[in-house]
mmCIF file of C-alpha atoms in Angstrom:
data_model
loop_
_atom_site.group_PDB
_atom_site.id
_atom_site.type_symbol
_atom_site.label_atom_id
_atom_site.label_comp_id
_atom_site.label_asym_id
_atom_site.label_seq_id
_atom_site.Cartn_x
_atom_site.Cartn_y
_atom_site.Cartn_z
ATOM 1 C CA MET A 72 66.825 -22.878 57.533
ATOM 2 C CA ILE A 73 66.684 -18.951 56.248
ATOM 3 C CA ASN A 74 66.567 -20.083 53.016
ATOM 4 C CA ASP A 75 63.221 -21.991 53.431
ATOM 5 C CA ILE A 76 61.537 -19.097 55.565
ATOM 6 C CA LEU A 77 62.702 -16.144 52.619
ATOM 7 C CA LYS A 78 61.687 -19.007 49.623
ATOM 8 C CA ASN A 79 58.990 -17.561 47.479
ATOM 9 C CA LEU A 80 58.691 -13.912 49.289
ATOM 10 C CA SER A 81 58.054 -11.585 46.575
ATOM 11 C CA ILE A 82 57.316 -7.850 46.354
ATOM 12 C CA LEU A 83 53.875 -8.117 46.548
ATOM 13 C CA ASN A 84 53.940 -9.825 50.015
ATOM 14 C CA VAL A 85 55.991 -6.909 51.316
ATOM 15 C CA PHE A 86 53.569 -4.197 49.711
ATOM 16 C CA TRP A 87 50.682 -5.957 51.352
ATOM 17 C CA PHE A 88 52.855 -6.501 54.444
ATOM 18 C CA ILE A 89 53.512 -2.887 54.448
ATOM 19 C CA ILE A 90 49.793 -1.788 54.122
ATOM 20 C CA ASP A 91 48.662 -4.391 56.688
ATOM 21 C CA LEU A 92 51.308 -2.658 59.419
ATOM 22 C CA SER A 93 50.156 0.801 58.419
ATOM 23 C CA LEU A 94 46.459 -0.185 59.385
ATOM 24 C CA ILE A 95 47.763 -1.590 62.650
ATOM 25 C CA LEU A 96 49.682 1.291 63.174
ATOM 26 C CA LEU A 97 46.617 3.654 62.432
ATOM 27 C CA GLY A 98 44.300 1.591 64.410
ATOM 28 C CA ASN A 99 46.154 2.050 67.539
ATOM 29 C CA ARG A 100 46.719 5.896 67.130
ATOM 30 C CA LEU A 101 42.770 6.035 66.762
ATOM 31 C CA LEU A 102 42.586 3.609 69.923
ATOM 32 C CA HIS A 103 44.781 6.649 71.686
ATOM 33 C CA TRP A 104 43.014 9.063 70.398
ATOM 34 C CA THR A 105 40.043 7.751 71.857
ATOM 35 C CA VAL A 106 41.008 6.780 74.963
ATOM 36 C CA ASN A 107 42.344 10.213 75.571
ATOM 37 C CA PHE A 108 39.394 11.874 74.199
ATOM 38 C CA VAL A 109 37.361 9.901 76.978
ATOM 39 C CA SER A 110 39.901 10.199 79.620
ATOM 40 C CA LYS A 111 39.451 14.478 79.639
ATOM 41 C CA LYS A 112 35.454 13.804 79.754
ATOM 42 C CA LYS A 113 35.450 11.923 82.562
ATOM 43 C CA THR A 114 36.384 12.432 85.959
ATOM 44 C CA TYR A 115 36.401 8.661 86.983
ATOM 45 C CA PRO A 116 37.901 6.085 85.985
ATOM 46 C CA SER A 117 41.110 7.652 87.412
ATOM 47 C CA LYS A 118 43.989 8.878 84.513
ATOM 48 C CA ASN A 119 45.909 6.038 85.516
ATOM 49 C CA PHE A 120 43.424 3.711 84.417
ATOM 50 C CA PHE A 121 43.409 5.315 80.912
ATOM 51 C CA ASN A 122 47.001 5.351 80.679
ATOM 52 C CA SER A 123 47.285 1.785 81.489
ATOM 53 C CA ILE A 124 44.262 0.997 79.067
ATOM 54 C CA VAL A 125 47.219 2.764 76.781
ATOM 55 C CA SER A 126 49.914 0.392 77.866
ATOM 56 C CA LEU A 127 47.918 -2.079 77.131
ATOM 57 C CA LEU A 128 46.883 -1.238 73.650
ATOM 58 C CA ASN A 129 50.493 -0.686 72.929
ATOM 59 C CA TRP A 130 50.878 -4.477 74.103
ATOM 60 C CA ILE A 131 48.209 -5.736 71.561
ATOM 61 C CA THR A 132 49.838 -3.545 68.910
ATOM 62 C CA ILE A 133 53.411 -5.191 69.199
ATOM 63 C CA TYR A 134 51.636 -8.364 69.365
ATOM 64 C CA ALA A 135 49.838 -7.727 66.049
ATOM 65 C CA VAL A 136 52.923 -6.853 64.565
ATOM 66 C CA ILE A 137 54.787 -9.688 65.252
ATOM 67 C CA PHE A 138 52.099 -12.150 63.768
ATOM 68 C CA LEU A 139 52.032 -10.011 61.005
ATOM 69 C CA PHE A 140 55.628 -10.286 60.315
ATOM 70 C CA LEU A 141 55.673 -14.399 61.202
ATOM 71 C CA PHE A 142 52.527 -14.726 59.092
ATOM 72 C CA SER A 143 53.750 -12.515 55.801
ATOM 73 C CA PHE A 144 55.769 -15.346 54.904
ATOM 74 C CA PRO A 145 54.547 -17.404 52.199
ATOM 75 C CA ASN A 146 56.398 -20.486 53.608
ATOM 76 C CA ARG A 147 55.004 -20.789 57.212
ATOM 77 C CA LYS A 148 55.646 -24.717 57.878
ATOM 78 C CA TRP A 149 58.795 -23.490 59.685
ATOM 79 C CA MET A 150 56.806 -22.129 62.333
ATOM 80 C CA PHE A 151 55.132 -25.270 62.926
ATOM 81 C CA ARG A 152 57.942 -27.758 62.538
ATOM 82 C CA PRO A 153 57.895 -30.087 65.911
ATOM 83 C CA LEU A 154 61.249 -28.910 68.060
ATOM 84 C CA TYR A 155 60.203 -31.993 70.298
ATOM 85 C CA SER A 156 57.690 -34.157 71.776
ATOM 86 C CA GLN A 157 56.873 -33.771 75.130
ATOM 87 C CA GLY A 158 54.111 -35.732 76.771
ATOM 88 C CA GLY A 159 52.496 -36.478 73.592
ATOM 89 C CA ILE A 160 52.450 -32.695 72.506
ATOM 90 C CA ASP A 161 54.387 -31.626 69.664
ATOM 91 C CA VAL A 162 56.336 -28.476 70.356
ATOM 92 C CA SER A 163 57.089 -25.692 67.821
ATOM 93 C CA PHE A 164 58.336 -22.489 67.520
ATOM 94 C CA PHE A 165 55.008 -20.781 67.009
ATOM 95 C CA LEU A 166 53.831 -22.890 70.229
ATOM 96 C CA ILE A 167 56.596 -21.902 72.551
ATOM 97 C CA LEU A 168 56.214 -18.192 71.048
ATOM 98 C CA ILE A 169 52.571 -17.996 72.370
ATOM 99 C CA VAL A 170 53.230 -19.406 75.542
ATOM 100 C CA ILE A 171 55.764 -16.368 76.119
ATOM 101 C CA MET A 172 53.465 -14.005 74.818
ATOM 102 C CA SER A 173 50.545 -15.207 76.890
ATOM 103 C CA ILE A 174 52.642 -15.268 80.198
ATOM 104 C CA LEU A 175 53.590 -11.488 79.402
ATOM 105 C CA PHE A 176 49.860 -10.773 78.158
ATOM 106 C CA ALA A 177 48.585 -12.393 81.732
ATOM 107 C CA HIS A 178 51.005 -10.444 83.798
ATOM 108 C CA LYS A 179 49.763 -6.885 82.008
ATOM 109 C CA LEU A 180 46.199 -7.913 82.884
ATOM 110 C CA ILE A 181 46.411 -9.310 86.288
ATOM 111 C CA LYS A 182 48.208 -5.528 87.063
ATOM 112 C CA LEU A 183 45.758 -4.033 85.676
ATOM 113 C CA LEU A 184 42.794 -6.067 87.440
ATOM 114 C CA THR A 185 44.879 -5.499 90.949
ATOM 115 C CA THR A 186 45.330 -1.683 90.472
ATOM 116 C CA HIS A 187 42.188 -0.072 88.859
ATOM 117 C CA VAL A 188 39.557 -2.865 88.809
ATOM 118 C CA LEU A 189 39.768 -3.846 92.648
ATOM 119 C CA LYS A 190 40.529 -0.565 94.063
ATOM 120 C CA PRO A 191 37.263 0.749 93.518
ATOM 121 C CA VAL A 192 35.318 -2.399 95.513
ATOM 122 C CA TYR A 193 38.261 -2.375 98.208
ATOM 123 C CA LYS A 194 37.117 1.356 98.533
ATOM 124 C CA HIS A 195 32.982 0.355 98.697
ATOM 125 C CA TYR A 196 33.365 -2.031 101.101
ATOM 126 C CA ASN A 197 35.985 0.074 103.554
ATOM 127 C CA ILE A 198 38.847 -1.739 102.771
ATOM 128 C CA ASN A 199 41.814 0.027 103.821
ATOM 129 C CA ASN A 200 44.799 0.199 101.688
ATOM 130 C CA GLY A 201 47.022 -2.073 103.530
ATOM 131 C CA LEU A 202 44.607 -4.981 103.390
ATOM 132 C CA GLY A 203 43.841 -4.230 99.742
ATOM 133 C CA TYR A 204 47.161 -4.398 98.959
ATOM 134 C CA THR A 205 47.573 -7.940 100.733
ATOM 135 C CA PHE A 206 44.679 -9.118 98.487
ATOM 136 C CA ASN A 207 46.321 -7.563 95.258
ATOM 137 C CA LYS A 208 49.669 -9.411 96.097
ATOM 138 C CA ILE A 209 47.848 -12.754 96.953
ATOM 139 C CA ILE A 210 45.976 -12.343 93.606
ATOM 140 C CA TYR A 211 48.909 -11.219 91.628
ATOM 141 C CA TYR A 212 50.965 -14.363 92.641
ATOM 142 C CA THR A 213 48.099 -16.916 92.397
ATOM 143 C CA LEU A 214 46.730 -16.004 89.029
ATOM 144 C CA MET A 215 50.501 -15.896 87.687
ATOM 145 C CA ILE A 216 51.136 -19.453 89.033
ATOM 146 C CA ILE A 217 48.295 -20.370 87.622
ATOM 147 C CA ALA A 218 49.154 -19.119 84.214
ATOM 148 C CA LEU A 219 52.647 -20.369 84.395
ATOM 149 C CA GLY A 220 51.483 -23.747 85.251
ATOM 150 C CA ILE A 221 48.943 -23.926 82.216
ATOM 151 C CA SER A 222 51.861 -22.490 79.998
ATOM 152 C CA PHE A 223 54.223 -25.097 81.213
ATOM 153 C CA LYS A 224 51.385 -27.622 80.380
ATOM 154 C CA SER A 225 51.107 -26.573 76.865
ATOM 155 C CA VAL A 226 54.713 -27.062 75.827
ATOM 156 C CA GLY A 227 54.406 -30.579 77.588
ATOM 157 C CA ILE A 228 56.632 -29.595 80.696
ATOM 158 C CA ASP A 229 55.666 -32.021 83.519
ATOM 159 C CA LEU A 230 55.026 -30.311 86.620
ATOM 160 C CA THR A 231 54.856 -33.602 88.921
ATOM 161 C CA GLY A 232 58.568 -33.812 87.578
ATOM 162 C CA LEU A 233 59.741 -30.172 88.171
ATOM 163 C CA GLY A 234 58.398 -30.527 91.783
ATOM 164 C CA THR A 235 60.300 -33.955 92.540
ATOM 165 C CA ILE A 236 63.578 -32.024 91.209
ATOM 166 C CA PHE A 237 62.996 -28.836 93.113
ATOM 167 C CA SER A 238 62.596 -31.014 95.941
ATOM 168 C CA VAL A 239 65.868 -33.015 95.668
ATOM 169 C CA LEU A 240 67.778 -29.528 94.755
ATOM 170 C CA GLY A 241 65.826 -27.878 97.898
ATOM 171 C CA ILE A 242 68.101 -30.756 100.130
ATOM 172 C CA GLY A 243 71.244 -29.677 98.448
ATOM 173 C CA ILE A 244 71.309 -25.731 98.539
ATOM 174 C CA GLY A 245 68.771 -25.650 101.476
ATOM 175 C CA PHE A 246 71.697 -24.374 103.878
ATOM 176 C CA GLY A 247 73.370 -21.816 101.586
ATOM 177 C CA MET A 248 69.653 -20.132 100.498
ATOM 178 C CA ARG A 249 68.353 -20.359 104.028
ATOM 179 C CA ASN A 250 68.413 -16.691 104.380
ATOM 180 C CA ILE A 251 66.306 -15.946 101.323
ATOM 181 C CA ALA A 252 64.059 -18.616 102.310
ATOM 182 C CA GLY A 253 63.496 -16.697 105.266
ATOM 183 C CA ASN A 254 63.117 -13.690 104.119
ATOM 184 C CA PHE A 255 60.347 -15.241 101.489
ATOM 185 C CA VAL A 256 58.662 -16.682 104.706
ATOM 186 C CA CYS A 257 58.775 -13.215 106.424
ATOM 187 C CA GLY A 258 57.516 -11.662 103.320
ATOM 188 C CA ILE A 259 54.036 -14.277 103.575
ATOM 189 C CA ILE A 260 53.772 -13.358 107.456
ATOM 190 C CA ILE A 261 53.929 -9.669 107.104
ATOM 191 C CA LEU A 262 51.342 -9.588 103.687
ATOM 192 C CA PHE A 263 48.966 -11.698 106.270
ATOM 193 C CA GLU A 264 49.582 -10.139 109.746
ATOM 194 C CA ARG A 265 50.210 -6.706 108.328
ATOM 195 C CA PRO A 266 52.692 -5.270 111.247
ATOM 196 C CA ILE A 267 53.135 -2.692 108.703
ATOM 197 C CA GLU A 268 51.699 -1.367 105.709
ATOM 198 C CA VAL A 269 52.439 0.542 102.195
ATOM 199 C CA GLY A 270 52.087 4.059 103.471
ATOM 200 C CA GLU A 271 53.168 3.724 106.677
ATOM 201 C CA VAL A 272 56.132 5.634 108.456
ATOM 202 C CA ILE A 273 58.406 3.531 110.568
ATOM 203 C CA GLN A 274 61.461 3.963 112.567
ATOM 204 C CA LEU A 275 64.583 1.945 111.757
ATOM 205 C CA ASN A 276 67.529 2.488 114.369
ATOM 206 C CA GLU A 277 68.145 6.206 113.944
ATOM 207 C CA GLY A 278 65.667 6.564 110.911
ATOM 208 C CA ILE A 279 62.764 7.052 109.299
ATOM 209 C CA GLY A 280 60.860 6.315 106.199
ATOM 210 C CA ARG A 281 57.525 5.363 104.408
ATOM 211 C CA VAL A 282 57.320 2.064 103.494
ATOM 212 C CA GLU A 283 56.736 2.201 99.790
ATOM 213 C CA ASN A 284 56.149 -1.332 98.866
ATOM 214 C CA ILE A 285 56.187 -4.939 100.190
ATOM 215 C CA ARG A 286 57.857 -7.498 98.299
ATOM 216 C CA LEU A 287 58.132 -11.136 98.916
ATOM 217 C CA ARG A 288 61.731 -11.093 99.567
ATOM 218 C CA SER A 289 62.121 -7.582 100.478
ATOM 219 C CA THR A 290 60.431 -4.001 101.722
ATOM 220 C CA ILE A 291 61.319 -1.001 100.123
ATOM 221 C CA ILE A 292 61.473 2.242 102.447
ATOM 222 C CA ARG A 293 61.926 5.648 101.433
ATOM 223 C CA THR A 294 63.549 8.035 103.561
ATOM 224 C CA ALA A 295 63.973 11.599 103.649
ATOM 225 C CA LYS A 296 67.983 11.433 104.038
ATOM 226 C CA GLU A 297 69.419 8.110 103.022
ATOM 227 C CA GLY A 298 66.918 7.539 99.958
ATOM 228 C CA THR A 299 65.261 4.638 99.109
ATOM 229 C CA LEU A 300 65.928 1.391 101.302
ATOM 230 C CA ILE A 301 66.000 -2.194 100.275
ATOM 231 C CA ILE A 302 65.376 -4.241 103.373
ATOM 232 C CA PRO A 303 65.271 -7.919 103.521
ATOM 233 C CA ASN A 304 62.217 -8.659 105.351
ATOM 234 C CA GLN A 305 63.299 -10.971 107.916
ATOM 235 C CA TYR A 306 64.826 -7.820 109.565
ATOM 236 C CA PHE A 307 61.198 -6.730 110.283
ATOM 237 C CA ILE A 308 60.349 -9.914 112.276
ATOM 238 C CA GLU A 309 63.673 -9.973 114.339
ATOM 239 C CA HIS A 310 63.923 -6.477 115.661
ATOM 240 C CA ILE A 311 61.724 -3.804 116.912
ATOM 241 C CA ILE A 312 59.935 -1.485 114.677
ATOM 242 C CA LYS A 313 58.482 2.156 115.682
ATOM 243 C CA ASN A 314 55.510 2.484 113.820
ATOM 244 C CA ARG A 315 55.439 6.286 113.818
ATOM 245 C CA THR A 316 51.888 6.312 111.226
ATOM 246 C CA GLY A 317 48.968 8.784 113.045
ATOM 247 C CA SER A 318 51.373 10.483 114.866
ATOM 248 C CA GLU A 319 52.901 14.075 114.525
ATOM 249 C CA MET A 320 56.525 14.381 114.175
ATOM 250 C CA ILE A 321 58.447 16.816 116.387
ATOM 251 C CA ALA A 322 61.102 18.777 115.685
ATOM 252 C CA GLU A 323 63.210 19.377 118.907
ATOM 253 C CA VAL A 324 66.306 21.784 119.356
ATOM 254 C CA THR A 325 68.069 22.125 122.738
ATOM 255 C CA VAL A 326 69.492 25.220 123.260
ATOM 256 C CA SER A 327 72.532 25.884 126.252
ATOM 257 C CA VAL A 328 73.360 28.964 127.284
ATOM 258 C CA GLU A 329 75.481 30.703 129.864
ATOM 259 C CA TYR A 330 74.596 31.501 133.378
ATOM 260 C CA GLY A 331 73.952 34.982 134.172
ATOM 261 C CA VAL A 332 71.465 35.752 131.399
ATOM 262 C CA SER A 333 68.044 35.882 132.236
ATOM 263 C CA THR A 334 65.878 32.734 132.050
ATOM 264 C CA GLU A 335 62.698 34.924 131.441
ATOM 265 C CA LYS A 336 64.216 36.901 128.471
ATOM 266 C CA VAL A 337 65.758 33.320 126.786
ATOM 267 C CA ASP A 338 62.277 32.288 126.913
ATOM 268 C CA LYS A 339 60.931 35.438 125.409
ATOM 269 C CA VAL A 340 63.714 35.457 122.843
ATOM 270 C CA LEU A 341 63.098 31.619 121.759
ATOM 271 C CA HIS A 342 59.382 32.216 121.207
ATOM 272 C CA GLU A 343 59.962 35.101 119.123
ATOM 273 C CA ALA A 344 62.206 32.782 117.024
ATOM 274 C CA VAL A 345 59.659 30.214 116.934
ATOM 275 C CA SER A 346 57.204 32.552 115.608
ATOM 276 C CA LYS A 347 59.351 33.696 112.908
ATOM 277 C CA VAL A 348 59.940 30.377 111.711
ATOM 278 C CA LYS A 349 56.156 29.428 111.991
ATOM 279 C CA GLY A 350 54.939 32.602 110.086
ATOM 280 C CA LYS A 351 57.613 31.816 106.894
ATOM 281 C CA SER A 352 57.285 27.949 106.565
ATOM 282 C CA GLU A 353 55.052 25.506 105.879
ATOM 283 C CA GLY A 354 54.654 22.007 107.393
ATOM 284 C CA ILE A 355 53.833 23.325 111.124
ATOM 285 C CA LEU A 356 51.025 22.149 112.697
ATOM 286 C CA ASN A 357 48.498 24.856 114.259
ATOM 287 C CA GLU A 358 47.719 22.267 117.059
ATOM 288 C CA PRO A 359 49.312 21.475 119.496
ATOM 289 C CA ASN A 360 51.321 24.754 119.878
ATOM 290 C CA PRO A 361 55.208 24.871 120.093
ATOM 291 C CA THR A 362 56.883 24.678 123.143
ATOM 292 C CA ILE A 363 59.746 25.951 125.187
ATOM 293 C CA ARG A 364 60.907 24.484 128.437
ATOM 294 C CA PHE A 365 63.672 24.902 130.652
ATOM 295 C CA VAL A 366 64.688 21.477 131.085
ATOM 296 C CA ASN A 367 68.442 21.303 132.733
ATOM 297 C CA PHE A 368 70.898 22.822 134.696
ATOM 298 C CA ARG A 369 74.682 21.737 133.779
ATOM 299 C CA ASN A 370 78.052 22.375 135.061
ATOM 300 C CA ARG A 371 78.585 25.621 132.626
ATOM 301 C CA THR A 372 75.002 25.880 130.867
ATOM 302 C CA MET A 373 71.284 26.024 131.200
ATOM 303 C CA ASP A 374 69.684 24.050 128.974
ATOM 304 C CA PHE A 375 66.287 25.012 127.046
ATOM 305 C CA LEU A 376 63.930 22.732 124.528
ATOM 306 C CA VAL A 377 62.282 24.137 121.778
ATOM 307 C CA GLU A 378 59.365 21.474 120.410
ATOM 308 C CA ILE A 379 57.696 22.110 117.332
ATOM 309 C CA PRO A 380 54.552 20.118 115.855
ATOM 310 C CA VAL A 381 55.611 19.356 112.227
ATOM 311 C CA ILE A 382 53.244 17.140 109.549
ATOM 312 C CA ASN A 383 55.483 14.698 108.408
ATOM 313 C CA PHE A 384 59.386 13.505 108.818
ATOM 314 C CA GLU A 385 59.730 14.604 104.915
ATOM 315 C CA ILE A 386 59.891 18.034 106.328
ATOM 316 C CA LYS A 387 61.114 17.882 110.031
ATOM 317 C CA GLU A 388 65.000 18.327 109.585
ATOM 318 C CA GLN A 389 64.313 21.410 107.085
ATOM 319 C CA ILE A 390 62.078 22.901 109.906
ATOM 320 C CA GLU A 391 65.229 22.261 112.646
ATOM 321 C CA SER A 392 67.685 23.617 110.409
ATOM 322 C CA LYS A 393 65.097 27.291 110.171
ATOM 323 C CA LEU A 394 64.658 27.442 113.896
ATOM 324 C CA ARG A 395 68.545 26.880 114.349
ATOM 325 C CA HIS A 396 68.882 30.085 112.101
ATOM 326 C CA SER A 397 66.019 31.859 113.435
ATOM 327 C CA ILE A 398 67.513 31.010 117.292
ATOM 328 C CA VAL A 399 70.976 32.707 116.709
ATOM 329 C CA GLN A 400 69.585 35.526 114.771
ATOM 330 C CA SER A 401 67.550 36.668 117.737
ATOM 331 C CA PHE A 402 70.402 35.661 120.200
ATOM 332 C CA THR A 403 72.657 37.946 118.561
ATOM 333 C CA GLU A 404 70.079 40.676 117.983
ATOM 334 C CA GLU A 405 69.159 40.392 121.538
ATOM 335 C CA GLY A 406 73.291 40.030 123.073
ATOM 336 C CA ILE A 407 72.322 36.303 124.612
ATOM 337 C CA HIS A 408 75.702 34.083 124.176
ATOM 338 C CA LEU A 409 75.557 30.503 123.417
ATOM 339 C CA ALA A 410 77.469 28.139 125.653
ATOM 340 C CA PRO A 411 80.919 28.005 124.654
ATOM 341 C CA TYR A 412 80.517 23.937 124.341
ATOM 342 C CA GLU A 413 77.182 24.113 122.575
ATOM 343 C CA PHE A 414 75.042 21.187 123.294
ATOM 344 C CA SER A 415 72.546 21.227 120.579
ATOM 345 C CA GLN A 416 70.915 18.071 119.483
ATOM 346 C CA VAL A 417 68.160 17.117 117.544
ATOM 347 C CA LEU A 418 65.653 14.316 118.703
ATOM 348 C CA LEU A 419 62.513 12.764 117.376
ATOM 349 C CA ASN A 420 59.545 12.417 119.945
ATOM 350 C CA LYS A 421 56.246 10.872 119.297
ATOM 351 C CA LEU A 422 53.192 13.086 120.293
ATOM 352 C CA GLU A 423 50.387 10.811 120.527
ATOM 353 C CA LYS A 424 47.051 12.464 119.501
#
């Protein structure tokens, strides 16, 4: 077969291939320059839109190079020679290549549509990010299913037959894949009911994170300490999830001191420690003001609770650490001793607006 492909290939063919390839690459660079020039002059659309256009141009260039390479051979009959016949369609290598490239190109175009074309529409009609994200997912999966269906039909694959095969296989493997199927169903429920949305801050057990992406099988959560978590969607349907969005985070430190120390002095020193942290740190809210409370008597200690409102969960633990350093320094300067068995814990509360 290779001999048939290379048959009658001459130096002239190679020469024209190099010339055509150079023209394609030159055209690609000119289009890149044009897009970059326009992006610097325009503030809208966004820079990401122009980056997507550049990416799309690169895909078109790759496709052009592939076709140029294939059609540079004098003998091109091998591309159109039927590999098999299905449903009255003669399927060749060229047809299979067109189908694969069409699916990939459809994926790229749909991503461009949902990311940059529909986003201004959502903004114009005051559609929030969560609902817009749901619409984008529905549009993406719907159009990709249509593209795949058309592609399969083009190569003679009977979708009715595939449906029958999958239904039979589904009975056999249904029990083994019930968890995966459950996660898919829960993913659809989350997209439509929207108990959580992309960008929201949620609490899982003792951890807090921000929703990065909601996929059909799993949801991506970014946390400050554990990094990125991939959580099956079924978890969000079966467990209680605390939504922290719309609420400030409270950095809390409980400080225990020995009996015999003036409580008013402790209160004053804690206020000074808080003022030092607030003056040197970013991410602390101006309203409401930090609070210091005498919260409990214990067998050997008196407990004070320091609360500072912060902007988000990412900054919360940093503020708590700085607050502890400041408290220890201020107590040392004033001769106040922490309890021998220090009872210091970090809590997370929700402060309703």
